Amino acid sequence: MPRPSPAETRERLLRAAAAEIRLHGYAGASLSSIAARLGMTKGSLAYHFPSKRDVALALFTSMEHTHGELRTGVADDGLRGIRALLTLLARTTSRGRTDPVFTAGTSLIVMSGALPFEVPRVFDDLITAYAASLDEARIDGEIASDTDVGQAAEDILASMIGSWIVRARTPDRPDTPPLRLAHAVLHSIGVADSEDVLRDLTDRGLAPWLEAGEHLRAQTTP
Amino acid sequence: MPRPSPAETRERLLRAAAAEIRLHGYAGASLSSIAARLGMTKGSLAYHFPSKRDVALALFTSMEHTHGELRTGVADDGLRGIRALLTLLARTTSRGRTDPVFTAGTSLIVMSGALPFEVPRVFDDLITAYAASLDEARIDGEIASDTDVGQAAEDILASMIGSWIVRARTPDRPDTPPLRLAHAVLHSIGVADSEDVLRDLTDRGLAPWLEAGEHLRAQTTP
């Protein structure tokens, strides 16, 4: 069996940390329990993560890296404006459902009021990225010309975070169309057909997980 | 000095618990540190709160009681439909800015993935309350007749929670008009003038804290 690469080892450690934080919260997670989950001694784990804070920072770094990859992917696909924004939102949601490390990093940002250190400005960066696409949309006439793209971008992010948390905390409610609240924001700035745009875009490969009836809760419970 | 009533004592204990949870999270808060904050022994505190779980349950009960009071107040004012909903949302936001016990209960619901017990169905109850007002709005012709009021109510709640979290995590961003994301939801179901409705309603006494420039972050950091 080939020796795992450093990147593979790191990913394995981050997955164990994500699972531990998901079960016990950041305060309740311990390096010992993460090591036990991996069949490692705490000493071997300490070679990679000397402290719990290092675990959190590694989760943040990984999450920021994923956000960067998702943005690059949308640009590489030649998308701009509303199409770029909706594709980015759809891929981010998809990633949140399938990647526990990404989800753990996001949960830590949401719950970071209690963390004993400064968290990175991920939300500011996301708002900036969404605002850039909305600015293209403004230039291209896809949204009202007097739209405050910064405020609209903040609303888009709030729509993603709010929907995620409310759905995680109301497991018995019926499933809802993907990005419904984000569509409401886009409607309010003049995009009448954002559902149709998303439907067209999802023909490129996102359709399966955007189907109604799919359950995101297990993955997204903060 | 008159002896404090049991209700006053309980409120004092809940405020200390809220401050402790705000600083250290639920997992990091301890009965000893809450007692120390009150200048009490842990034994005297245990008379009121035998366990930390009892503290959390008392915060939930208090929060549910506050939500009930807010709903009753709106009904007593003879409001219905969109006016009832906007007034309830505005008063809930106001309460969240001034009542740390209410805010701590809400934070615990948002972050409850890591709590070692079931949390009450507060979000389901709020969605039901919002849906009732939206149903009146539908009957009165204030919103589109084919609106799915349950889904719209879920979006309204997600708009409140998402905006609260994003603003708490982006302290340097400019202030925004009150309930902006909630207005987007209302626009999407046919209420073109919800900002005007809110502005009229706030003439009744909510205006001061709805002014732009007011900072909600100190109070709402989860």
Short mmCIF file of C-alpha atoms in Angstrom, two decimals:
data_model
loop_
_atom_site.label_atom_id
_atom_site.label_comp_id
_atom_site.label_asym_id
_atom_site.label_seq_id
_atom_site.Cartn_x
_atom_site.Cartn_y
_atom_site.Cartn_z
CA MET A 1 0.00 0.00 0.00
CA PRO A 2 1.55 3.35 -0.97
CA ARG A 3 2.28 5.77 1.83
CA PRO A 4 -0.36 8.54 1.92
CA SER A 5 0.82 11.93 0.65
CA PRO A 6 1.04 14.83 3.12
CA ALA A 7 -2.04 16.34 1.46
CA GLU A 8 -3.99 13.10 1.91
CA THR A 9 -2.93 12.87 5.56
CA ARG A 10 -3.97 16.47 6.16
CA GLU A 11 -7.36 15.90 4.53
CA ARG A 12 -7.87 12.80 6.72
CA LEU A 13 -7.03 14.79 9.86
CA LEU A 14 -9.35 17.63 8.86
CA ARG A 15 -12.19 15.18 8.24
CA ALA A 16 -11.74 13.69 11.70
CA ALA A 17 -11.66 17.19 13.23
CA ALA A 18 -14.79 18.20 11.30
CA ALA A 19 -16.67 15.11 12.52
CA GLU A 20 -15.58 15.76 16.10
CA ILE A 21 -16.61 19.45 16.01
CA ARG A 22 -19.91 18.54 14.39
CA LEU A 23 -20.68 16.16 17.27
CA HIS A 24 -19.31 18.11 20.22
CA GLY A 25 -18.85 21.71 19.07
CA TYR A 26 -15.49 23.45 19.03
CA ALA A 27 -15.37 23.83 22.81
CA GLY A 28 -16.27 20.18 23.35
CA ALA A 29 -13.84 18.76 20.77
CA SER A 30 -10.41 17.73 22.02
CA LEU A 31 -7.14 16.81 20.34
CA SER A 32 -7.29 13.49 22.22
CA SER A 33 -10.68 12.58 20.79
CA ILE A 34 -9.62 13.61 17.27
CA ALA A 35 -6.49 11.44 17.64
CA ALA A 36 -8.57 8.53 18.97
CA ARG A 37 -10.90 8.82 15.95
CA LEU A 38 -7.84 8.41 13.70
CA GLY A 39 -6.27 5.58 15.72
CA MET A 40 -3.33 7.91 16.38
CA THR A 41 -1.59 8.97 19.56
CA LYS A 42 -2.14 12.58 20.61
CA GLY A 43 1.62 13.00 20.13
CA SER A 44 1.50 12.02 16.44
CA LEU A 45 -1.47 14.32 15.90
CA ALA A 46 0.43 17.16 17.60
CA TYR A 47 3.04 16.92 14.84
CA HIS A 48 0.33 18.23 12.48
CA PHE A 49 -1.85 20.19 14.91
CA PRO A 50 0.00 21.42 18.02
CA SER A 51 -3.18 22.99 19.43
CA LYS A 52 -6.94 23.03 18.91
CA ARG A 53 -6.62 26.55 17.59
CA ASP A 54 -4.39 25.14 14.82
CA VAL A 55 -7.22 22.75 13.93
CA ALA A 56 -9.68 25.64 13.62
CA LEU A 57 -7.23 27.70 11.56
CA ALA A 58 -6.63 24.73 9.23
CA LEU A 59 -10.40 24.36 8.76
CA PHE A 60 -10.67 28.08 7.95
CA THR A 61 -7.75 27.87 5.49
CA SER A 62 -9.32 24.85 3.81
CA MET A 63 -12.69 26.61 3.56
CA GLU A 64 -11.13 29.75 2.09
CA HIS A 65 -9.23 27.59 -0.40
CA THR A 66 -12.49 25.88 -1.44
CA HIS A 67 -14.23 29.23 -1.88
CA GLY A 68 -11.31 30.37 -4.05
CA GLU A 69 -11.52 27.20 -6.18
CA LEU A 70 -15.26 27.65 -6.65
CA ARG A 71 -14.78 31.26 -7.79
CA THR A 72 -11.97 30.29 -10.17
CA GLY A 73 -14.15 27.52 -11.63
CA VAL A 74 -16.95 29.96 -12.42
CA ALA A 75 -14.51 32.37 -14.08
CA ASP A 76 -12.91 29.51 -16.05
CA ASP A 77 -16.36 28.59 -17.35
CA GLY A 78 -16.57 32.07 -18.87
CA LEU A 79 -19.60 33.05 -16.80
CA ARG A 80 -20.27 36.60 -15.60
CA GLY A 81 -23.01 38.66 -13.96
CA ILE A 82 -26.14 36.84 -12.74
CA ARG A 83 -25.06 33.55 -14.35
CA ALA A 84 -21.72 33.64 -12.54
CA LEU A 85 -23.42 34.48 -9.23
CA LEU A 86 -26.11 31.77 -9.47
CA THR A 87 -23.57 29.15 -10.54
CA LEU A 88 -21.29 30.08 -7.64
CA LEU A 89 -24.18 29.92 -5.16
CA ALA A 90 -25.36 26.56 -6.54
CA ARG A 91 -21.87 25.06 -6.43
CA THR A 92 -21.27 26.42 -2.93
CA THR A 93 -24.52 24.82 -1.74
CA SER A 94 -23.55 21.57 -3.43
CA ARG A 95 -20.14 21.62 -1.77
CA GLY A 96 -21.75 22.30 1.60
CA ARG A 97 -23.82 19.12 1.21
CA THR A 98 -20.97 16.82 0.30
CA ASP A 99 -17.86 18.19 2.01
CA PRO A 100 -17.92 17.98 5.83
CA VAL A 101 -14.63 19.90 6.13
CA PHE A 102 -16.11 22.84 4.20
CA THR A 103 -19.27 22.66 6.32
CA ALA A 104 -17.30 22.56 9.59
CA GLY A 105 -15.35 25.67 8.59
CA THR A 106 -18.58 27.51 7.78
CA SER A 107 -20.19 26.40 11.06
CA LEU A 108 -17.22 27.74 12.99
CA ILE A 109 -17.59 31.14 11.31
CA VAL A 110 -21.31 31.24 12.12
CA MET A 111 -20.72 30.24 15.74
CA SER A 112 -17.49 32.12 16.19
CA GLY A 113 -18.74 34.54 18.84
CA ALA A 114 -17.46 32.08 21.42
CA LEU A 115 -14.11 31.21 19.82
CA PRO A 116 -11.11 32.46 21.78
CA PHE A 117 -9.44 34.09 18.76
CA GLU A 118 -10.19 36.25 15.73
CA VAL A 119 -11.75 34.40 12.80
CA PRO A 120 -10.80 35.28 9.21
CA ARG A 121 -12.95 37.77 7.29
CA VAL A 122 -14.56 35.08 5.14
CA PHE A 123 -17.97 36.79 5.09
CA ASP A 124 -16.43 40.08 3.96
CA ASP A 125 -14.61 38.25 1.16
CA LEU A 126 -17.78 36.47 0.02
CA ILE A 127 -19.72 39.74 -0.01
CA THR A 128 -16.96 41.29 -2.15
CA ALA A 129 -17.08 38.37 -4.59
CA TYR A 130 -20.89 38.46 -4.89
CA ALA A 131 -20.77 42.25 -5.30
CA ALA A 132 -18.29 41.89 -8.19
CA SER A 133 -20.72 39.64 -10.10
CA LEU A 134 -23.61 41.99 -9.27
CA ASP A 135 -21.57 44.90 -10.59
CA GLU A 136 -21.10 43.07 -13.89
CA ALA A 137 -24.87 42.43 -13.87
CA ARG A 138 -25.44 46.15 -13.36
CA ILE A 139 -23.11 47.06 -16.24
CA ASP A 140 -24.81 44.46 -18.48
CA GLY A 141 -28.29 45.76 -17.59
CA GLU A 142 -29.34 42.54 -15.85
CA ILE A 143 -30.29 44.38 -12.62
CA ALA A 144 -31.62 47.87 -11.84
CA SER A 145 -28.95 50.48 -12.52
CA ASP A 146 -29.37 52.10 -9.10
CA THR A 147 -28.83 48.85 -7.17
CA ASP A 148 -26.49 49.13 -4.19
CA VAL A 149 -24.49 46.02 -5.12
CA GLY A 150 -22.74 45.86 -1.74
CA GLN A 151 -26.03 45.73 0.15
CA ALA A 152 -27.52 43.26 -2.32
CA ALA A 153 -24.41 41.06 -1.95
CA GLU A 154 -24.79 41.14 1.83
CA ASP A 155 -28.44 40.09 1.44
CA ILE A 156 -27.42 37.23 -0.87
CA LEU A 157 -24.97 35.93 1.75
CA ALA A 158 -27.56 36.35 4.53
CA SER A 159 -30.05 34.43 2.39
CA MET A 160 -27.61 31.50 2.06
CA ILE A 161 -26.64 31.40 5.76
CA GLY A 162 -30.18 32.00 7.06
CA SER A 163 -31.75 29.32 4.85
CA TRP A 164 -29.05 26.83 5.84
CA ILE A 165 -29.59 27.36 9.56
CA VAL A 166 -33.38 27.45 9.49
CA ARG A 167 -33.58 24.26 7.43
CA ALA A 168 -31.11 22.52 9.73
CA ARG A 169 -33.26 23.47 12.75
CA THR A 170 -36.65 22.50 11.20
CA PRO A 171 -36.06 18.92 10.05
CA ASP A 172 -39.76 18.10 9.62
CA ARG A 173 -40.61 20.90 7.20
CA PRO A 174 -41.13 20.13 3.51
CA ASP A 175 -38.22 20.57 1.12
CA THR A 176 -38.03 23.80 -0.79
CA PRO A 177 -36.75 24.86 -4.21
CA PRO A 178 -32.98 25.53 -4.26
CA LEU A 179 -31.77 29.05 -3.45
CA ARG A 180 -35.35 30.27 -3.01
CA LEU A 181 -34.45 33.15 -0.71
CA ALA A 182 -31.56 34.17 -2.99
CA HIS A 183 -34.08 34.37 -5.86
CA ALA A 184 -36.19 36.75 -3.75
CA VAL A 185 -33.18 39.06 -3.37
CA LEU A 186 -32.52 38.94 -7.13
CA HIS A 187 -36.21 39.64 -7.86
CA SER A 188 -36.04 42.68 -5.60
CA ILE A 189 -33.22 44.17 -7.71
CA GLY A 190 -34.88 43.48 -11.04
CA VAL A 191 -34.05 39.89 -12.09
CA ALA A 192 -37.50 38.50 -12.83
CA ASP A 193 -36.33 35.12 -14.18
CA SER A 194 -33.51 33.97 -11.89
CA GLU A 195 -35.17 30.56 -11.35
CA ASP A 196 -35.18 30.00 -15.11
CA VAL A 197 -31.55 31.08 -15.35
CA LEU A 198 -30.62 28.64 -12.57
CA ARG A 199 -32.61 25.85 -14.23
CA ASP A 200 -30.75 26.40 -17.52
CA LEU A 201 -27.43 26.49 -15.74
CA THR A 202 -28.10 23.34 -13.75
CA ASP A 203 -28.50 21.45 -17.03
CA ARG A 204 -24.71 21.60 -17.07
CA GLY A 205 -24.39 19.12 -14.23
CA LEU A 206 -25.74 20.47 -10.98
CA ALA A 207 -29.27 19.16 -11.55
CA PRO A 208 -29.11 15.94 -9.52
CA TRP A 209 -28.55 17.56 -6.15
CA LEU A 210 -30.86 20.49 -6.86
CA GLU A 211 -33.83 18.13 -7.24
CA ALA A 212 -36.62 18.79 -4.76
CA GLY A 213 -36.79 16.03 -2.17
CA GLU A 214 -33.08 15.90 -1.58
CA HIS A 215 -32.23 16.25 2.08
CA LEU A 216 -29.46 18.58 3.08
CA ARG A 217 -30.01 18.43 6.81
CA ALA A 218 -27.76 15.58 7.85
CA GLN A 219 -24.86 17.37 6.20
CA THR A 220 -25.63 20.91 7.27
CA THR A 221 -26.74 20.68 10.89
CA PRO A 222 -24.59 23.37 12.48
CA MET B 1 -33.97 47.31 50.77
CA PRO B 2 -36.89 45.02 49.87
CA ARG B 3 -36.07 41.39 49.22
CA PRO B 4 -36.06 40.69 45.45
CA SER B 5 -39.07 38.73 44.17
CA PRO B 6 -38.51 35.21 42.82
CA ALA B 7 -39.11 36.61 39.30
CA GLU B 8 -36.46 39.31 39.83
CA THR B 9 -33.98 36.75 41.15
CA ARG B 10 -34.63 34.47 38.19
CA GLU B 11 -34.17 37.35 35.73
CA ARG B 12 -30.87 38.25 37.43
CA LEU B 13 -29.64 34.66 37.17
CA LEU B 14 -30.66 34.44 33.51
CA ARG B 15 -28.82 37.68 32.72
CA ALA B 16 -25.65 36.32 34.31
CA ALA B 17 -26.04 33.05 32.39
CA ALA B 18 -26.62 34.95 29.13
CA ALA B 19 -23.48 37.05 29.67
CA GLU B 20 -21.44 33.94 30.46
CA ILE B 21 -22.69 32.04 27.39
CA ARG B 22 -22.10 35.09 25.19
CA LEU B 23 -18.47 35.20 26.33
CA HIS B 24 -17.62 31.50 26.46
CA GLY B 25 -20.30 29.65 24.51
CA TYR B 26 -22.56 27.06 26.09
CA ALA B 27 -19.83 24.42 26.30
CA GLY B 28 -17.41 26.90 27.88
CA ALA B 29 -19.86 28.33 30.41
CA SER B 30 -19.93 26.74 33.86
CA LEU B 31 -22.28 26.95 36.83
CA SER B 32 -19.28 28.05 38.93
CA SER B 33 -18.51 31.01 36.67
CA ILE B 34 -22.19 32.03 36.54
CA ALA B 35 -22.33 31.85 40.37
CA ALA B 36 -19.09 33.86 40.64
CA ARG B 37 -20.54 36.53 38.36
CA LEU B 38 -23.48 36.82 40.79
CA GLY B 39 -21.35 36.76 43.94
CA MET B 40 -23.14 33.54 44.91
CA THR B 41 -21.89 30.13 45.90
CA LYS B 42 -22.40 27.36 43.36
CA GLY B 43 -24.62 25.72 46.01
CA SER B 44 -27.02 28.68 46.17
CA LEU B 45 -27.16 28.82 42.37
CA ALA B 46 -27.90 25.08 42.28
CA TYR B 47 -31.11 25.79 44.22
CA HIS B 48 -32.35 27.56 41.07
CA PHE B 49 -30.35 25.74 38.39
CA PRO B 50 -29.27 22.21 39.39
CA SER B 51 -27.44 21.72 36.04
CA LYS B 52 -26.22 23.67 33.04
CA ARG B 53 -28.95 22.03 31.01
CA ASP B 54 -31.47 23.67 33.35
CA VAL B 55 -29.88 27.02 32.52
CA ALA B 56 -30.32 26.41 28.79
CA LEU B 57 -33.91 25.25 29.25
CA ALA B 58 -34.70 28.36 31.33
CA LEU B 59 -33.25 30.55 28.55
CA PHE B 60 -35.40 28.73 25.98
CA THR B 61 -38.51 29.10 28.16
CA SER B 62 -37.82 32.79 28.64
CA MET B 63 -37.30 33.27 24.89
CA GLU B 64 -40.52 31.43 24.04
CA HIS B 65 -42.36 33.54 26.62
CA THR B 66 -40.99 36.73 25.01
CA HIS B 67 -42.04 35.57 21.54
CA GLY B 68 -45.52 34.87 22.92
CA GLU B 69 -45.72 38.34 24.51
CA LEU B 70 -44.64 39.99 21.26
CA ARG B 71 -47.32 38.11 19.30
CA THR B 72 -49.99 38.98 21.87
CA GLY B 73 -48.97 42.65 21.73
CA VAL B 74 -49.44 42.77 17.96
CA ALA B 75 -52.86 41.12 18.23
CA ASP B 76 -53.86 43.50 21.05
CA ASP B 77 -52.95 46.42 18.79
CA GLY B 78 -55.57 45.16 16.34
CA LEU B 79 -53.05 44.58 13.56
CA ARG B 80 -53.38 41.82 10.98
CA GLY B 81 -51.80 40.65 7.71
CA ILE B 82 -48.68 42.45 6.49
CA ARG B 83 -48.97 45.15 9.19
CA ALA B 84 -49.05 42.52 11.94
CA LEU B 85 -46.09 40.67 10.42
CA LEU B 86 -43.90 43.78 9.95
CA THR B 87 -44.69 45.04 13.44
CA LEU B 88 -43.84 41.65 14.94
CA LEU B 89 -40.54 41.50 13.01
CA ALA B 90 -39.64 45.07 14.01
CA ARG B 91 -40.42 44.46 17.69
CA THR B 92 -38.54 41.15 17.65
CA THR B 93 -35.48 42.90 16.20
CA SER B 94 -35.80 45.64 18.80
CA ARG B 95 -36.03 43.10 21.60
CA GLY B 96 -32.96 41.28 20.24
CA ARG B 97 -30.98 44.52 20.52
CA THR B 98 -31.94 45.33 24.09
CA ASP B 99 -32.56 42.02 25.85
CA PRO B 100 -29.45 39.84 26.28
CA VAL B 101 -31.49 36.95 27.73
CA PHE B 102 -33.65 36.85 24.58
CA THR B 103 -30.51 37.06 22.40
CA ALA B 104 -28.78 34.25 24.32
CA GLY B 105 -31.78 31.96 23.85
CA THR B 106 -31.80 32.67 20.11
CA SER B 107 -28.04 32.10 19.85
CA LEU B 108 -28.42 28.72 21.54
CA ILE B 109 -31.06 27.69 19.01
CA VAL B 110 -28.83 28.76 16.12
CA MET B 111 -25.81 26.93 17.53
CA SER B 112 -27.71 24.00 18.95
CA GLY B 113 -26.14 21.35 16.73
CA ALA B 114 -23.60 20.80 19.49
CA LEU B 115 -25.96 20.88 22.50
CA PRO B 116 -26.31 17.53 24.27
CA PHE B 117 -30.12 17.60 24.30
CA GLU B 118 -33.12 18.39 22.09
CA VAL B 119 -33.90 22.07 21.73
CA PRO B 120 -37.52 23.30 21.59
CA ARG B 121 -39.18 23.79 18.21
CA VAL B 122 -38.97 27.59 18.37
CA PHE B 123 -38.27 27.98 14.65
CA ASP B 124 -41.28 25.84 13.73
CA ASP B 125 -43.47 27.95 16.01
CA LEU B 126 -42.18 31.21 14.50
CA ILE B 127 -42.79 29.94 10.97
CA THR B 128 -46.35 29.02 11.99
CA ALA B 129 -46.93 32.50 13.45
CA TYR B 130 -45.54 34.28 10.38
CA ALA B 131 -47.57 31.99 8.10
CA ALA B 132 -50.77 32.92 9.98
CA SER B 133 -50.20 36.63 9.27
CA LEU B 134 -49.32 35.86 5.66
CA ASP B 135 -52.52 33.85 5.33
CA GLU B 136 -54.51 36.89 6.52
CA ALA B 137 -52.55 38.94 3.97
CA ARG B 138 -53.53 36.45 1.27
CA ILE B 139 -57.21 36.61 2.26
CA ASP B 140 -57.08 40.43 2.31
CA GLY B 141 -55.43 40.56 -1.12
CA GLU B 142 -52.17 42.04 0.19
CA ILE B 143 -50.04 39.28 -1.37
CA ALA B 144 -50.37 37.10 -4.47
CA SER B 145 -53.24 34.63 -4.05
CA ASP B 146 -51.09 31.64 -5.05
CA THR B 147 -48.38 32.35 -2.45
CA ASP B 148 -47.20 29.30 -0.49
CA VAL B 149 -47.45 31.04 2.88
CA GLY B 150 -45.49 28.30 4.70
CA GLN B 151 -42.52 28.66 2.36
CA ALA B 152 -42.71 32.46 2.48
CA ALA B 153 -42.83 32.33 6.29
CA GLU B 154 -39.73 30.11 6.33
CA ASP B 155 -37.98 32.64 4.06
CA ILE B 156 -38.97 35.48 6.40
CA LEU B 157 -37.43 33.65 9.36
CA ALA B 158 -34.29 32.79 7.35
CA SER B 159 -34.03 36.47 6.38
CA MET B 160 -34.08 37.52 10.04
CA ILE B 161 -31.57 34.89 11.22
CA GLY B 162 -29.25 35.25 8.22
CA SER B 163 -29.11 39.05 8.41
CA TRP B 164 -28.44 38.91 12.14
CA ILE B 165 -25.53 36.49 11.76
CA VAL B 166 -23.95 38.15 8.73
CA ARG B 167 -24.07 41.61 10.33
CA ALA B 168 -22.60 40.27 13.56
CA ARG B 169 -19.70 38.71 11.59
CA THR B 170 -19.00 41.78 9.38
CA PRO B 171 -18.58 44.59 11.94
CA ASP B 172 -16.93 47.02 9.50
CA ARG B 173 -19.68 47.04 6.89
CA PRO B 174 -22.00 50.05 6.59
CA ASP B 175 -25.36 49.95 8.36
CA THR B 176 -28.37 48.90 6.33
CA PRO B 177 -32.06 49.77 6.35
CA PRO B 178 -34.04 47.70 8.88
CA LEU B 179 -35.48 44.36 7.76
CA ARG B 180 -34.09 44.86 4.25
CA LEU B 181 -33.95 41.15 3.41
CA ALA B 182 -37.46 40.61 4.83
CA HIS B 183 -38.69 43.34 2.46
CA ALA B 184 -37.14 41.41 -0.45
CA VAL B 185 -39.20 38.36 0.52
CA LEU B 186 -42.36 40.45 0.74
CA HIS B 187 -41.62 42.07 -2.63
CA SER B 188 -41.26 38.60 -4.15
CA ILE B 189 -44.81 37.69 -3.07
CA GLY B 190 -46.38 40.92 -4.27
CA VAL B 191 -46.00 43.55 -1.50
CA ALA B 192 -44.44 46.42 -3.43
CA ASP B 193 -44.55 48.95 -0.59
CA SER B 194 -43.49 47.06 2.56
CA GLU B 195 -40.83 49.70 3.40
CA ASP B 196 -43.55 52.38 3.37
CA VAL B 197 -45.80 50.22 5.52
CA LEU B 198 -42.99 49.71 8.03
CA ARG B 199 -42.19 53.43 8.03
CA ASP B 200 -45.83 54.29 8.80
CA LEU B 201 -45.97 51.67 11.52
CA THR B 202 -42.74 52.83 13.14
CA ASP B 203 -44.31 56.25 13.68
CA ARG B 204 -46.06 54.49 16.54
CA GLY B 205 -42.89 54.27 18.60
CA LEU B 206 -40.33 51.96 17.02
CA ALA B 207 -38.66 54.72 14.99
CA PRO B 208 -35.75 55.52 17.31
CA TRP B 209 -34.08 52.13 17.07
CA LEU B 210 -34.88 51.69 13.39
CA GLU B 211 -32.84 54.78 12.47
CA ALA B 212 -29.96 54.03 10.13
CA GLY B 213 -26.67 54.35 11.93
CA GLU B 214 -27.79 52.46 14.99
CA HIS B 215 -25.45 49.61 15.78
CA LEU B 216 -26.88 46.26 16.59
CA ARG B 217 -23.64 44.33 16.65
CA ALA B 218 -22.60 44.55 20.28
CA GLN B 219 -25.93 43.06 21.26
CA THR B 220 -26.28 40.44 18.57
CA THR B 221 -22.85 38.88 18.20
CA PRO B 222 -23.71 35.16 18.41
#
